[in-house]
PDB file of C-alpha atoms in Angstrom:
ATOM      1  CA  MET A   1     121.819  91.250  66.397  1.00 94.00           C
ATOM      2  CA  LYS A   2     121.086  92.878  69.763  1.00 97.00           C
ATOM      3  CA  LEU A   3     118.622  95.500  70.916  1.00 97.00           C
ATOM      4  CA  VAL A   4     120.073  97.813  73.534  1.00 97.00           C
ATOM      5  CA  VAL A   5     117.595  99.819  75.580  1.00 97.00           C
ATOM      6  CA  THR A   6     119.334 102.467  77.647  1.00 95.00           C
ATOM      7  CA  VAL A   7     117.756 105.003  79.977  1.00 92.00           C
ATOM      8  CA  ILE A   8     119.746 108.164  80.676  1.00 91.00           C
ATOM      9  CA  HIS A   9     119.159 111.502  82.390  1.00 85.00           C
ATOM     10  CA  ASP A  10     117.766 114.261  80.197  1.00 84.00           C
ATOM     11  CA  ARG A  11     120.920 116.372  80.694  1.00 84.00           C
ATOM     12  CA  ASP A  12     123.076 113.717  78.994  1.00 87.00           C
ATOM     13  CA  LYS A  13     120.963 113.303  75.853  1.00 88.00           C
ATOM     14  CA  ALA A  14     122.893 115.736  73.625  1.00 90.00           C
ATOM     15  CA  ARG A  15     126.287 114.318  74.611  1.00 91.00           C
ATOM     16  CA  ILE A  16     125.290 110.697  74.042  1.00 93.00           C
ATOM     17  CA  SER A  17     123.420 111.468  70.793  1.00 95.00           C
ATOM     18  CA  GLU A  18     126.548 113.089  69.352  1.00 96.00           C
ATOM     19  CA  ALA A  19     128.767 110.228  70.536  1.00 96.00           C
ATOM     20  CA  LEU A  20     126.461 107.589  69.029  1.00 96.00           C
ATOM     21  CA  LEU A  21     126.309 109.388  65.674  1.00 97.00           C
ATOM     22  CA  ARG A  22     130.092 109.938  65.671  1.00 97.00           C
ATOM     23  CA  ASN A  23     130.540 106.171  66.139  1.00 97.00           C
ATOM     24  CA  ASN A  24     127.966 105.245  63.457  1.00 97.00           C
ATOM     25  CA  PHE A  25     125.272 103.844  65.744  1.00 97.00           C
ATOM     26  CA  LYS A  26     121.661 104.338  64.674  1.00 94.00           C
ATOM     27  CA  PHE A  27     119.104 104.949  67.417  1.00 96.00           C
ATOM     28  CA  THR A  28     115.605 106.053  68.323  1.00 95.00           C
ATOM     29  CA  LYS A  29     115.013 108.408  71.277  1.00 94.00           C
ATOM     30  CA  LEU A  30     111.897 108.253  73.446  1.00 93.00           C
ATOM     31  CA  ALA A  31     111.061 110.787  76.165  1.00 87.00           C
ATOM     32  CA  SER A  32     110.509 109.102  79.519  1.00 83.00           C
ATOM     33  CA  THR A  33     110.175 110.006  83.181  1.00 75.00           C
ATOM     34  CA  GLY A  34     111.954 108.434  86.128  1.00 68.00           C
ATOM     35  CA  GLY A  35     109.795 106.885  88.822  1.00 59.00           C
ATOM     36  CA  PHE A  36     111.959 107.812  91.820  1.00 59.00           C
ATOM     37  CA  LEU A  37     112.821 111.499  91.301  1.00 55.00           C
ATOM     38  CA  ARG A  38     110.238 112.025  88.542  1.00 61.00           C
ATOM     39  CA  ASP A  39     112.950 113.749  86.502  1.00 66.00           C
ATOM     40  CA  GLY A  40     113.082 113.787  82.739  1.00 75.00           C
ATOM     41  CA  ASN A  41     114.869 110.865  81.136  1.00 86.00           C
ATOM     42  CA  VAL A  42     115.514 109.745  77.609  1.00 91.00           C
ATOM     43  CA  THR A  43     115.229 106.113  76.537  1.00 94.00           C
ATOM     44  CA  PHE A  44     117.383 105.115  73.570  1.00 96.00           C
ATOM     45  CA  LEU A  45     116.558 102.077  71.418  1.00 97.00           C
ATOM     46  CA  ILE A  46     119.711 100.980  69.614  1.00 97.00           C
ATOM     47  CA  GLY A  47     120.054  98.049  67.245  1.00 95.00           C
ATOM     48  CA  VAL A  48     123.631  96.758  67.082  1.00 96.00           C
ATOM     49  CA  GLU A  49     125.508  93.788  65.703  1.00 95.00           C
ATOM     50  CA  ALA A  50     126.724  91.489  68.461  1.00 95.00           C
ATOM     51  CA  LYS A  51     130.378  92.099  67.543  1.00 97.00           C
ATOM     52  CA  ARG A  52     129.944  95.875  68.209  1.00 97.00           C
ATOM     53  CA  LEU A  53     128.073  95.497  71.515  1.00 97.00           C
ATOM     54  CA  ASP A  54     131.087  96.170  73.754  1.00 97.00           C
ATOM     55  CA  GLU A  55     131.997  99.226  71.663  1.00 97.00           C
ATOM     56  CA  LEU A  56     128.459 100.583  72.083  1.00 97.00           C
ATOM     57  CA  ILE A  57     128.460 100.007  75.832  1.00 96.00           C
ATOM     58  CA  ASN A  58     131.780 101.861  76.127  1.00 95.00           C
ATOM     59  CA  VAL A  59     130.366 104.829  74.164  1.00 95.00           C
ATOM     60  CA  ILE A  60     127.392 104.966  76.535  1.00 94.00           C
ATOM     61  CA  LYS A  61     129.617 104.585  79.582  1.00 92.00           C
ATOM     62  CA  ASP A  62     131.900 107.428  78.465  1.00 91.00           C
ATOM     63  CA  SER A  63     128.958 109.740  77.679  1.00 88.00           C
ATOM     64  CA  CYS A  64     126.834 109.345  80.813  1.00 84.00           C
ATOM     65  CA  LYS A  65     128.279 110.174  84.204  1.00 79.00           C
ATOM     66  CA  THR A  66     126.582 110.238  87.597  1.00 74.00           C
ATOM     67  CA  ARG A  67     126.475 113.459  89.591  1.00 72.00           C
ATOM     68  CA  GLU A  68     125.059 114.599  92.919  1.00 75.00           C
ATOM     69  CA  GLN A  69     121.846 116.598  93.199  1.00 69.00           C
ATOM     70  CA  TYR A  70     119.672 117.688  96.101  1.00 70.00           C
ATOM     71  CA  ALA A  71     116.027 116.640  96.095  1.00 67.00           C
ATOM     72  CA  ASN A  72     113.052 117.141  98.426  1.00 63.00           C
ATOM     73  CA  PHE A  73     110.903 114.128  99.143  1.00 60.00           C
ATOM     74  CA  VAL A  74     107.384 114.585 100.485  1.00 58.00           C
ATOM     75  CA  PRO A  75     105.874 111.460 102.011  1.00 56.00           C
ATOM     76  CA  PRO A  76     102.597 110.448 100.319  1.00 55.00           C
ATOM     77  CA  ASP A  77     100.722 110.655 103.640  1.00 55.00           C
ATOM     78  CA  ALA A  78     101.972 114.175 104.503  1.00 53.00           C
ATOM     79  CA  GLY A  79      99.279 116.598 105.597  1.00 55.00           C
ATOM     80  CA  PRO A  80      98.279 119.782 103.807  1.00 58.00           C
ATOM     81  CA  ILE A  81     100.965 121.720 101.971  1.00 60.00           C
ATOM     82  CA  GLY A  82     102.962 123.938 104.272  1.00 57.00           C
ATOM     83  CA  VAL A  83     102.560 121.692 107.310  1.00 58.00           C
ATOM     84  CA  PHE A  84     105.561 119.463 106.604  1.00 58.00           C
ATOM     85  CA  MET A  85     108.749 120.822 105.019  1.00 59.00           C
ATOM     86  CA  PRO A  86     111.295 118.083 104.306  1.00 63.00           C
ATOM     87  CA  SER A  87     115.036 118.704 104.293  1.00 72.00           C
ATOM     88  CA  PRO A  88     116.809 118.292 100.946  1.00 73.00           C
ATOM     89  CA  VAL A  89     118.532 114.939 100.483  1.00 71.00           C
ATOM     90  CA  LYS A  90     121.639 114.404  98.370  1.00 72.00           C
ATOM     91  CA  VAL A  91     121.060 111.776  95.643  1.00 70.00           C
ATOM     92  CA  LEU A  92     123.011 110.501  92.647  1.00 67.00           C
ATOM     93  CA  VAL A  93     121.508 111.244  89.229  1.00 67.00           C
ATOM     94  CA  GLY A  94     122.691 110.596  85.711  1.00 70.00           C
ATOM     95  CA  GLY A  95     124.592 107.592  84.499  1.00 81.00           C
ATOM     96  CA  ALA A  96     122.862 104.999  82.394  1.00 88.00           C
ATOM     97  CA  VAL A  97     120.786 101.868  82.796  1.00 90.00           C
ATOM     98  CA  ILE A  98     121.377  99.420  79.945  1.00 95.00           C
ATOM     99  CA  PHE A  99     119.276  96.405  78.931  1.00 97.00           C
ATOM    100  CA  VAL A 100     120.606  94.094  76.196  1.00 98.00           C
ATOM    101  CA  MET A 101     118.196  91.756  74.408  1.00 97.00           C
ATOM    102  CA  ASP A 102     118.642  89.233  71.648  1.00 97.00           C
ATOM    103  CA  VAL A 103     116.844  90.069  68.413  1.00 95.00           C
ATOM    104  CA  GLU A 104     115.349  87.069  66.663  1.00 94.00           C
ATOM    105  CA  ARG A 105     114.750  88.920  63.403  1.00 92.00           C
ATOM    106  CA  PHE A 106     115.668  92.344  62.044  1.00 87.00           C
ATOM    107  CA  GLU A 107     114.588  93.974  58.793  1.00 88.00           C
ATOM    108  CA  ARG A 108     114.993  97.485  57.423  1.00 84.00           C
ATOM    109  CA  PHE A 109     112.806  98.774  54.586  1.00 88.00           C
TER     110      PHE A 109
END
C-alpha cells in the first residue's frame, strides 16, 4: 500500500477529482496555499495499492497541466505602498507535485 500526496493548483481540482472518481481512486482533499505565489492549491491524500501506483500517477499527469500566468512580486524590503511598482513576471503555474510514501499499516472501519 502507498500513500500519494499530490499538490495541485486550485483551478485543476474539479478535473482531477472527476478523473480520480472515474478511475475508482478514493481520496481526501485539503485546501492549501502555495508559498511562492501564495495562490490557492489543493492537496490530495490518496491511498493506493502498489500495483495501481503507475495508473494513478498517469491519471494525475493527464489531469494537471502547467500554464503561464503573470505575477507581480514585491520585495519584502520595499518602501511604502505606491513607491515601488514592480513589472509583471511570467511564471508557470499548475501541474502537480507528487510524493509517494510506503504505508506500514492500513485499516478502514
